[in-house]
Tab-separated table of C-alpha atoms in Angstrom:
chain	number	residue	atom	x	y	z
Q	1	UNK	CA	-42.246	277.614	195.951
Q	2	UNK	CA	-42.028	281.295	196.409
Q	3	UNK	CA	-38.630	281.892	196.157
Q	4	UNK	CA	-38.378	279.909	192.915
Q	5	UNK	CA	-38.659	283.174	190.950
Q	6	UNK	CA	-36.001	285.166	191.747
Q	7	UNK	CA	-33.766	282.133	191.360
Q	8	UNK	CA	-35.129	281.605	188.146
Q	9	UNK	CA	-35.011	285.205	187.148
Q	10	UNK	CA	-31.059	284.837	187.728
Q	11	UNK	CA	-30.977	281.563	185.980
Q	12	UNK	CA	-31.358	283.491	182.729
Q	13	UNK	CA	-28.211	285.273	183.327
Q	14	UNK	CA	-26.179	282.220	184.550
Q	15	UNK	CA	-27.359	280.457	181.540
Q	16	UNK	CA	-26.267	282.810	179.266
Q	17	UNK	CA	-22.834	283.539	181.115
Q	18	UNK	CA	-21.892	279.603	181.138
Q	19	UNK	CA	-22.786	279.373	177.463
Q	20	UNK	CA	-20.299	281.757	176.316
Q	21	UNK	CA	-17.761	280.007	178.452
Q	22	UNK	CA	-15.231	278.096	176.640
Q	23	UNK	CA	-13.313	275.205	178.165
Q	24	UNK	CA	-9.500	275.827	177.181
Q	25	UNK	CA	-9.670	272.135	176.251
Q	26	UNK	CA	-12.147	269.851	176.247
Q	27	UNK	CA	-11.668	265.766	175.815
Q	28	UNK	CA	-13.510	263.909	173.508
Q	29	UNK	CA	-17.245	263.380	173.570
Q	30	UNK	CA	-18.920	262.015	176.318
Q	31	UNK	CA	-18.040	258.286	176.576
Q	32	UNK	CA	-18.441	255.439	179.111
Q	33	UNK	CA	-16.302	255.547	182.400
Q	34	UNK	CA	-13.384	253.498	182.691
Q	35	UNK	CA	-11.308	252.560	185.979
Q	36	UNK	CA	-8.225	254.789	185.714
Q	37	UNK	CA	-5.348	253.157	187.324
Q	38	UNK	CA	-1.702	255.162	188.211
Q	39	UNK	CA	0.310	253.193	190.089
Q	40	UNK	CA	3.178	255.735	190.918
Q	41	UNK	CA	3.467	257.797	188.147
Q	42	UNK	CA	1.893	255.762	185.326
Q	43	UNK	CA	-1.460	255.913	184.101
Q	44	UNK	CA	-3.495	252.606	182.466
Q	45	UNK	CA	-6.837	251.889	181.944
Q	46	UNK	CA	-9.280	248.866	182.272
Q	47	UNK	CA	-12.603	247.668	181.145
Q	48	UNK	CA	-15.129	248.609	183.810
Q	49	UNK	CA	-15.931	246.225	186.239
Q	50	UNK	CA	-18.834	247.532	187.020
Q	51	UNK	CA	-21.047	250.649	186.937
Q	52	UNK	CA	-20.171	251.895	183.319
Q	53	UNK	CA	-21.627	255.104	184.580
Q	54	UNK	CA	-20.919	258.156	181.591
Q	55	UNK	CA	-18.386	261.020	181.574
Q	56	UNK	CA	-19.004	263.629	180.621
Q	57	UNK	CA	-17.194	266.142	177.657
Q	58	UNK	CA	-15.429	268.935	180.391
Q	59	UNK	CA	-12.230	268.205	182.597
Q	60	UNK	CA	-14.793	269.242	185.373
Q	61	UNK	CA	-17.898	271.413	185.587
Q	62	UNK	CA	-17.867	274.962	184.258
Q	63	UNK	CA	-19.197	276.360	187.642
Q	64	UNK	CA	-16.526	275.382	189.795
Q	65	UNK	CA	-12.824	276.833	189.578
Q	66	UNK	CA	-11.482	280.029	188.257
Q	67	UNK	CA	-13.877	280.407	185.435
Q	68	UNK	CA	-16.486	283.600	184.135
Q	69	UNK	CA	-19.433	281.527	185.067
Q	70	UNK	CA	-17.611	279.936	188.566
Q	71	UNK	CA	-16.925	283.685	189.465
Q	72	UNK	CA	-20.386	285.213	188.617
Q	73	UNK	CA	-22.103	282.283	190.966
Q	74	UNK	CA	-19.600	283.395	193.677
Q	75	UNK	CA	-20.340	286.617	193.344
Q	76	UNK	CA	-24.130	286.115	193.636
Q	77	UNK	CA	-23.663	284.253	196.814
Q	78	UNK	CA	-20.883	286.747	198.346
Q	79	UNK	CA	-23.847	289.082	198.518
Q	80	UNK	CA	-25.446	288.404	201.542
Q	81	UNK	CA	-29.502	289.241	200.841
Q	82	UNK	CA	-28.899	286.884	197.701
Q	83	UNK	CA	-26.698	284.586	199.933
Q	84	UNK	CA	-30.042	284.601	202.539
Q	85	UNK	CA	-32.626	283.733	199.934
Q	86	UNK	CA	-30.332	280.893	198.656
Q	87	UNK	CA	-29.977	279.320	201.631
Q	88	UNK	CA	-33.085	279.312	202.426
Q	89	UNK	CA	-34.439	278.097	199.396
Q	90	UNK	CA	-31.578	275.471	199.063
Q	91	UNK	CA	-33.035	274.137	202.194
Q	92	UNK	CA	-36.486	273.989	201.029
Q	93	UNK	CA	-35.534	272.316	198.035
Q	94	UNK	CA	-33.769	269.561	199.973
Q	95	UNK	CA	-36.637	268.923	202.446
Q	96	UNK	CA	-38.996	268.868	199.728
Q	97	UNK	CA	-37.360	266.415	197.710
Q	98	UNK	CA	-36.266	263.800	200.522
Q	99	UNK	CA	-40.393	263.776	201.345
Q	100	UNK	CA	-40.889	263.558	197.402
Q	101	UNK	CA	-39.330	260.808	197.568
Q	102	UNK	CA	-40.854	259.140	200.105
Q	103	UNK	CA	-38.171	260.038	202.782
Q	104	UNK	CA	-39.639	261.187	205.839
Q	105	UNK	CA	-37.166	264.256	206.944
Q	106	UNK	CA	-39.048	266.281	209.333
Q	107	UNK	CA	-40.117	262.744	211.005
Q	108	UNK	CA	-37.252	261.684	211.069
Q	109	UNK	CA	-35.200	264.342	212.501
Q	110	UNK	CA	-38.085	265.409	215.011
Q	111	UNK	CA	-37.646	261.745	216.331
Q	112	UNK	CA	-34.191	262.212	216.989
Q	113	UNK	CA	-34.453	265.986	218.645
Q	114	UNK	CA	-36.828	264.315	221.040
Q	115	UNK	CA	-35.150	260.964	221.478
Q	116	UNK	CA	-32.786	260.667	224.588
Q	117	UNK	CA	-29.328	261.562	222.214
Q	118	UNK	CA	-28.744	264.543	224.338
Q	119	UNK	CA	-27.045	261.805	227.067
Q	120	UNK	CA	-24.400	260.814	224.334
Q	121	UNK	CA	-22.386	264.146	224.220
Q	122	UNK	CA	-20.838	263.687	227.711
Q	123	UNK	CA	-19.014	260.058	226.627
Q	124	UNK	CA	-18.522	261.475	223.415
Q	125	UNK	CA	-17.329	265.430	223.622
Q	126	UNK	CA	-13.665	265.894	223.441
Q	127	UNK	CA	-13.728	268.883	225.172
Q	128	UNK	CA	-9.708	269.887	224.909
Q	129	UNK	CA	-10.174	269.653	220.762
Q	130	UNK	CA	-10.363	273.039	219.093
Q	131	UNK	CA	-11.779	273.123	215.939
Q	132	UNK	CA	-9.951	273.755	212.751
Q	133	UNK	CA	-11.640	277.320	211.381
Q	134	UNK	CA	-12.927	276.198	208.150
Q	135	UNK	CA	-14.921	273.675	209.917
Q	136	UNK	CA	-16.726	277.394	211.404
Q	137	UNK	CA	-17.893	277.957	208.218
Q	138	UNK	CA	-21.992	277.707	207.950
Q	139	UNK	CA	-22.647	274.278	205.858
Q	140	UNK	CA	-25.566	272.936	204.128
Q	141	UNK	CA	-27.752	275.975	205.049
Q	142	UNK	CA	-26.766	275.576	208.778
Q	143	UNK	CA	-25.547	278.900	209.972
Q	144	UNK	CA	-23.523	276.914	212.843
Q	145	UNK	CA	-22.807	274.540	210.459
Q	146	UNK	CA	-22.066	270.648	211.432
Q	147	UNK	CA	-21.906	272.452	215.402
Q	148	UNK	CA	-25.726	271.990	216.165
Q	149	UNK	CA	-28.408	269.017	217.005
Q	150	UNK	CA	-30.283	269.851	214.257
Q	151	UNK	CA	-27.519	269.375	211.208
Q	152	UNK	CA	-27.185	266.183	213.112
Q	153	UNK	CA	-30.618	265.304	213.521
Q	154	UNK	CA	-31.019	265.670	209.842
Q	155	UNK	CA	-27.848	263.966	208.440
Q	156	UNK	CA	-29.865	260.490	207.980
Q	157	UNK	CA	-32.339	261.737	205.880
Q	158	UNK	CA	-30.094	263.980	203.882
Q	159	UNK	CA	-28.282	261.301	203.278
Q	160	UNK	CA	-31.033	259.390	201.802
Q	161	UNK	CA	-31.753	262.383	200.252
Q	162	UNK	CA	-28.480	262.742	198.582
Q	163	UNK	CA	-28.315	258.844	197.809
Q	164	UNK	CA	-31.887	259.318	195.913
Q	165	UNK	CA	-31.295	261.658	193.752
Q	166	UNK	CA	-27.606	260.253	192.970
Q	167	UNK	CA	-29.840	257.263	190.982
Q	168	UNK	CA	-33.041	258.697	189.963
Q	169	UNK	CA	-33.881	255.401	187.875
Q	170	UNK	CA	-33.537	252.964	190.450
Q	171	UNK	CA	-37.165	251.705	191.770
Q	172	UNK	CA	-36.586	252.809	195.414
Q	173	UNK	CA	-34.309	254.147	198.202
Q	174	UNK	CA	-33.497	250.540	198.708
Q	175	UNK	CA	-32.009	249.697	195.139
Q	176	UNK	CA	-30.388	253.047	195.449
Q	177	UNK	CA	-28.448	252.369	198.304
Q	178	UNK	CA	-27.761	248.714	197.039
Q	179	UNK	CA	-26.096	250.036	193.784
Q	180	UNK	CA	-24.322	253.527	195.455
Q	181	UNK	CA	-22.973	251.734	198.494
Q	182	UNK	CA	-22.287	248.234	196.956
Q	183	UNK	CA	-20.337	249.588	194.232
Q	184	UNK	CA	-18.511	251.532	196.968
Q	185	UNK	CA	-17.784	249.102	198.711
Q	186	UNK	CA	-17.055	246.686	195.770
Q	187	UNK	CA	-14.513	249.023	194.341
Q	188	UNK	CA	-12.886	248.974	198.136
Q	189	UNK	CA	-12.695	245.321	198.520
Q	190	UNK	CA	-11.742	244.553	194.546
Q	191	UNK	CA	-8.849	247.053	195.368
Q	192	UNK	CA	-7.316	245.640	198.626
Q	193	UNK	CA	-7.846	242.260	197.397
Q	194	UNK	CA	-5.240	242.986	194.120
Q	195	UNK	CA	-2.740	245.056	195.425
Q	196	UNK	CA	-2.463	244.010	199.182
Q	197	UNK	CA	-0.449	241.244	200.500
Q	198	UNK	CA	-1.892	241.189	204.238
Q	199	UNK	CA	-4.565	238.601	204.975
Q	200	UNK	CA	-7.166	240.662	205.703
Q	201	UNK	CA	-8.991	244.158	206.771
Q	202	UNK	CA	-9.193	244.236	210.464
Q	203	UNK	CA	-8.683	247.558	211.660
Q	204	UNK	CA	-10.997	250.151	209.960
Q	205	UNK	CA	-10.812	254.024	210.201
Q	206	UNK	CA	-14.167	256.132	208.945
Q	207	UNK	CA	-13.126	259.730	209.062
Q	208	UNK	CA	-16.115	262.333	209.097
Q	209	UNK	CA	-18.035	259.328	209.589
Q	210	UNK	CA	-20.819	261.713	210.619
Q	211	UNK	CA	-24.116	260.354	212.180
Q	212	UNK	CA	-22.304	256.718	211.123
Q	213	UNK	CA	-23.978	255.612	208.016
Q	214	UNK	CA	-21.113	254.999	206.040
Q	215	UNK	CA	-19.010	253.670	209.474
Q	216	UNK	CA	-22.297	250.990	210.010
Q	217	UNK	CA	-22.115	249.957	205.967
Q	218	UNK	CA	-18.033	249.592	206.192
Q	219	UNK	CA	-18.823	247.028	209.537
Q	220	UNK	CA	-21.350	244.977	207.818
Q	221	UNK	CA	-19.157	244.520	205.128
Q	222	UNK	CA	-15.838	243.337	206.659
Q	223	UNK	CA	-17.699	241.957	209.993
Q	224	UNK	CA	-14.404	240.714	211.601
Q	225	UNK	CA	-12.991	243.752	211.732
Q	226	UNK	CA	-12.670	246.494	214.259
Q	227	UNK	CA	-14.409	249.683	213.018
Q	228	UNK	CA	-13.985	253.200	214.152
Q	229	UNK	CA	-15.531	256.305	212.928
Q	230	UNK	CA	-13.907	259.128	213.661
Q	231	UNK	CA	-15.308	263.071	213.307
Q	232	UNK	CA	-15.147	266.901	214.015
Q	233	UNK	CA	-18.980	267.275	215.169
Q	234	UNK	CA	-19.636	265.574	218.783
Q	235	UNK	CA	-23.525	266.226	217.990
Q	236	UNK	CA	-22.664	263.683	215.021
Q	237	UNK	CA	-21.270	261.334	216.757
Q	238	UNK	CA	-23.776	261.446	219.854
Q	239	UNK	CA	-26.607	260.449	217.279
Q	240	UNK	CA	-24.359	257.920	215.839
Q	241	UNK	CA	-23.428	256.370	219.447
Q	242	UNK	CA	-27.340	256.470	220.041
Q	243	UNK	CA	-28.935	254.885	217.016
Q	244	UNK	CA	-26.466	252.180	217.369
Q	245	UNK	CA	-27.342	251.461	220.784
Q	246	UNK	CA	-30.696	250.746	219.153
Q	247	UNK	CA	-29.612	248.633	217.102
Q	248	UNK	CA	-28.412	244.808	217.166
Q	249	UNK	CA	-25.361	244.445	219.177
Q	250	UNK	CA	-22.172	243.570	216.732
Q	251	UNK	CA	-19.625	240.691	216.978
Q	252	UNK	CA	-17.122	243.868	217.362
Q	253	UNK	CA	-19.008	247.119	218.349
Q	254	UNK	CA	-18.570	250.055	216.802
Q	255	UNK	CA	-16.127	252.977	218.428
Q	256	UNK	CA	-16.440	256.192	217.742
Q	257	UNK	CA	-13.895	258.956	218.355
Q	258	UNK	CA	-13.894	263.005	218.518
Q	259	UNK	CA	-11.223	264.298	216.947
Q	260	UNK	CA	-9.390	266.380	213.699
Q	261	UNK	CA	-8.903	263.825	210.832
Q	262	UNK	CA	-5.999	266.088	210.342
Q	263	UNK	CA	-4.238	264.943	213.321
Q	264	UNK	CA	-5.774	261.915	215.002
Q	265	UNK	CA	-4.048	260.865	217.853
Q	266	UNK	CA	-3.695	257.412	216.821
Q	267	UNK	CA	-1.056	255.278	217.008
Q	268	UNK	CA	0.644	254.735	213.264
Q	269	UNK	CA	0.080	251.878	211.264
Q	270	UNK	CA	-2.572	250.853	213.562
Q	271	UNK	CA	-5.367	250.464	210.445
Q	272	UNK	CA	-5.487	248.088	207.225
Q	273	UNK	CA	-8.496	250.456	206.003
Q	274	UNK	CA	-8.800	254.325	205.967
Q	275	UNK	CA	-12.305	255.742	204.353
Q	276	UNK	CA	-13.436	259.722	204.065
Q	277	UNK	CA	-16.791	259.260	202.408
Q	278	UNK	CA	-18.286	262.209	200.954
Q	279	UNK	CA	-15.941	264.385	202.943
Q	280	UNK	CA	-13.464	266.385	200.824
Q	281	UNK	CA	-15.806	268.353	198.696
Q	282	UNK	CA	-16.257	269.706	202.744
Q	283	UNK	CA	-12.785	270.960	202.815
Q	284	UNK	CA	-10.124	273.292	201.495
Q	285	UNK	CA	-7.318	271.817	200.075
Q	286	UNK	CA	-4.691	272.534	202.605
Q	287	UNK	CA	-7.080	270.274	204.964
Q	288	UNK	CA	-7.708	267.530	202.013
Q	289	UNK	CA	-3.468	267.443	202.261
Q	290	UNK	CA	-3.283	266.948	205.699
Q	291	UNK	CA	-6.057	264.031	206.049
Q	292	UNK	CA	-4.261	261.927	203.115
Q	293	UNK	CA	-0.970	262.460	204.880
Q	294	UNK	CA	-2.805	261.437	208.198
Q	295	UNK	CA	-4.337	258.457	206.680
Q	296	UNK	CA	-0.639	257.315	205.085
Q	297	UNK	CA	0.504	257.596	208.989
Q	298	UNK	CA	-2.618	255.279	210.182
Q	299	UNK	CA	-2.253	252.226	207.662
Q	300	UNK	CA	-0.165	249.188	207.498
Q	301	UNK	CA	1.887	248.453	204.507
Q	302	UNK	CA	-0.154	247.250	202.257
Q	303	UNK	CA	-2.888	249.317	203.870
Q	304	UNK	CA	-5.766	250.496	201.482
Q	305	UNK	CA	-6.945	254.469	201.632
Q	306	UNK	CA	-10.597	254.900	200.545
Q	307	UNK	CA	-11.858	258.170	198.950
Q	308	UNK	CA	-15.431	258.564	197.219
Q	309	UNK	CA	-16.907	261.863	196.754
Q	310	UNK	CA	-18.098	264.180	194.072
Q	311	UNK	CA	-16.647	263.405	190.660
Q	312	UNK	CA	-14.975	266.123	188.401
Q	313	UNK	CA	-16.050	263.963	185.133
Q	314	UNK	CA	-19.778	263.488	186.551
Q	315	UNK	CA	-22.045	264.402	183.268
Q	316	UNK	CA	-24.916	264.328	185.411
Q	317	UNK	CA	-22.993	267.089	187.586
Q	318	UNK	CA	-21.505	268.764	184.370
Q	319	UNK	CA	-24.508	269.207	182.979
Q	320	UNK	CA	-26.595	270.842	185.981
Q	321	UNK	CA	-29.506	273.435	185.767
Q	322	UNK	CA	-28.117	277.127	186.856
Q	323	UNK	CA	-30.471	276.964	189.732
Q	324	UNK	CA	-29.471	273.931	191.296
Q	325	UNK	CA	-25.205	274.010	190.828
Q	326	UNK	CA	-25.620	277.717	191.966
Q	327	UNK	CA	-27.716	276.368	195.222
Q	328	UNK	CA	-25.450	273.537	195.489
Q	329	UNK	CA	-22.343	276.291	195.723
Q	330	UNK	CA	-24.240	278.421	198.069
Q	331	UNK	CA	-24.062	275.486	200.828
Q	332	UNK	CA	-20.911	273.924	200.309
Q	333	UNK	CA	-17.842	277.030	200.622
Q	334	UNK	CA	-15.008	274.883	199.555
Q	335	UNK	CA	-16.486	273.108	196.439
Q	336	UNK	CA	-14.247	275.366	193.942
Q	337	UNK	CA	-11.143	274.275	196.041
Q	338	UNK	CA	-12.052	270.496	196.401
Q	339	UNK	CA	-12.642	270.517	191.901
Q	340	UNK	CA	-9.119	272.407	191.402
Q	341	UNK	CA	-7.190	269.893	194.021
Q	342	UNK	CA	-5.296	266.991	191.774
Q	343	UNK	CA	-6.328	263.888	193.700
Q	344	UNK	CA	-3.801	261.654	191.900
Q	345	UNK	CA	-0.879	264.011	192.485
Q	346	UNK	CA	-1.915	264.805	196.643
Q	347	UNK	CA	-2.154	260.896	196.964
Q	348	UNK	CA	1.491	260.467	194.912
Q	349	UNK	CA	2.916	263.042	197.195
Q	350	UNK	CA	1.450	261.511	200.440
Q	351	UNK	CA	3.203	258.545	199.356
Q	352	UNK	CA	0.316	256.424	198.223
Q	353	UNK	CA	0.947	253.889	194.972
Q	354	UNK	CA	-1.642	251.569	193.326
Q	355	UNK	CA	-4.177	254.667	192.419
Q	356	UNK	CA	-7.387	253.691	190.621
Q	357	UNK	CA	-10.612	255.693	190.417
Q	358	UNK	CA	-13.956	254.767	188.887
Q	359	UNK	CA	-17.467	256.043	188.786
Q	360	UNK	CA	-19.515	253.870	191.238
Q	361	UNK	CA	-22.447	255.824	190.586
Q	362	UNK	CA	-23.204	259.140	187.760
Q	363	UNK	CA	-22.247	261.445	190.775
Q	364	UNK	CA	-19.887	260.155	192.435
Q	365	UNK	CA	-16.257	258.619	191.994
Q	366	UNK	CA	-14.436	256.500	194.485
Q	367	UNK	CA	-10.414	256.697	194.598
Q	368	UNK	CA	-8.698	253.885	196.247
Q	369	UNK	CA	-4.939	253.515	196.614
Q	370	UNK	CA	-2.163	251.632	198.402
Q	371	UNK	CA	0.240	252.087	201.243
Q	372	UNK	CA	3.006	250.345	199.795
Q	373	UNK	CA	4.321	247.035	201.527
């Protein structure tokens, strides 16, 4: 690739910068993961269930936050011919390693730019919302950001993408997706079984559903229940409406809504089940606030909130080439805010009890917690 070299050049000097960083404190050696449970404001831990995915040494990365080697990356990208080159080549890299693995991206996504999805944005377009102005901000190497056909034409197949190379060892996409979204939506259904009293989920809420994957894998799951997704980008939700037209008709079809996660619309307690999947590291704190606060408004007592996202304790992420966490930052702007936010303590303030995280894959950690009854 030709812009490997001067990313490679500056990996030297990232290298070096991150080795002579010192963590103020670091927790013991690297060590299995354990499901970390703080009901109010108690703390316990249990044997893993399942997963047993490691940890690594750090409290979180050393290139995200307020440290020497966090600053230097932002730096780097803050200067816009560097920022340019990045993108770009963060791009390529992600293209190139979806096909790598089989994962037909360009296919894929030229399928859906010549499919009929443009006749979805008129059912679907909110047009009174105004969008929040982080959500402005370019994302994953999309100047418009989630705001354009072809972020949405390509969210399936970075998603596969992403799922891939979340579980390098499994044998294909397939077991991939088995192990990241089973143990997803294990850790979900193990949770709402323990610590709710209702019967049952049947009122779900997906917010930043996206193009719908996670929305489609949350219906097949709990198939009695009524499942929403719910999201910012109308070109999103157009190719979600669409491919699930395709698709076979459900028991309870799928809705999906345009709106702020901040600030719904919906009636209160009018869910049993809110999810963000792989949404927060997307958003600056104050906005990660507001959509746990939001969700608390939408469920029942007893209601379950669902969070899974990049992990802080991730060795696999701790322990990332200069190139790629310095790519990785370059496409995601509020990454160093979504590492320094204390999950536990936003969900304690919201009012949530009943909070238990766990690696469900070496990535990624989902957070579940209770409304209480």
């Amino acid at each position: 690739m030709a812009l490997s070299s001067p990313l490679q050049n500056l990996s030297a000097v990232i290298s070096a910068t991150g080795n002579a960083t010192t963590a103020a404190a670091r927790p013991p050696r690297g060590r299995r993961c354990e499901v970390r449970s703080a009901a109010s404001n108690t703390s316990a831990t249990a044997p893993v269930q399942f997963g047993g995915y490691e940890e690594g040494k750090l409290e979180r990365p050393k290139w995200t936050g307020e440290t020497p080697l966090s600053r230097l990356v932002q730096t780097l990208i803050a200067f816009k011919p560097f920022y340019s080159v990045l993108k770009l080549g963060a791009r390529r890299v992600m293209i190139s390693t979806a096909e790598k693995n089989n994962i037909p991206w360009r296919q894929m996504a030229k399928e859906v730019l010549e499919s009929e999805v443009y006749r979805e944005m008129d059912s679907i377009q909110n047009q009174s919302l105004v969008y929040p102005d982080y959500y402005l901000n370019p994302f994953h190497a999309y100047e418009e950001g989630n705001l354009t056909w072809l972020a949405a034409a390509e969210a399936e197949a970075a998603t596969m993408s992403m799922v891939r190379r979340a579980l390098p060892g499994a044998s294909s996409l397939e077991e991939a997706n088995q192990i990241l979204r089973g143990n997803w939506l294990q850790a979900i259904e193990q949770h709402h079984i323990q610590y709710s009293e209702s019967s049952g989920i049947n009122d779900i809420l997906d917010i930043g559903c996206s193009v719908g994957i996670s929305t489609k894998y949350l219906a097949d799951k709990f198939p009695i229940a009524k499942v929403t997704g719910l999201d910012l980008s109308p070109y999103f939700l157009a190719v979600a409406q669409h491919k699930e037209k395709g698709a076979m008709p459900r028991k309870n079809p799928l809705r999906w809504i345009h709106a702020n996660g901040e600030d719904t619309g919906l009636p209160s307690k009018s869910f049993d089940l809110v999810s963000l999947a792989f949404v927060l590291h997307e958003c600056p704190t104050r906005v990660i606030v507001n959509l746990v606060r939001e969700a608390f408004r939408l469920l029942r007592p007893g209601g379950t909130l669902a969070l899974t996202d990049f992990s802080l304790k991730s060795k696999v992420l701790q322990e990332l080439s200069p190139v790629l966490f310095t790519l990785i930052k370059s496409t995601e702007p509020f990454l160093d805010e979504y590492y320094l936010t204390d999950m536990d303590e936003t969900l304690r303030e919201a009012g949530f009890v009943n909070i238990t995280s766990i690696l469900t894959d070496p990535k990624h950690v989902t957070i579940t917690a209770t409304v209480p009854q």
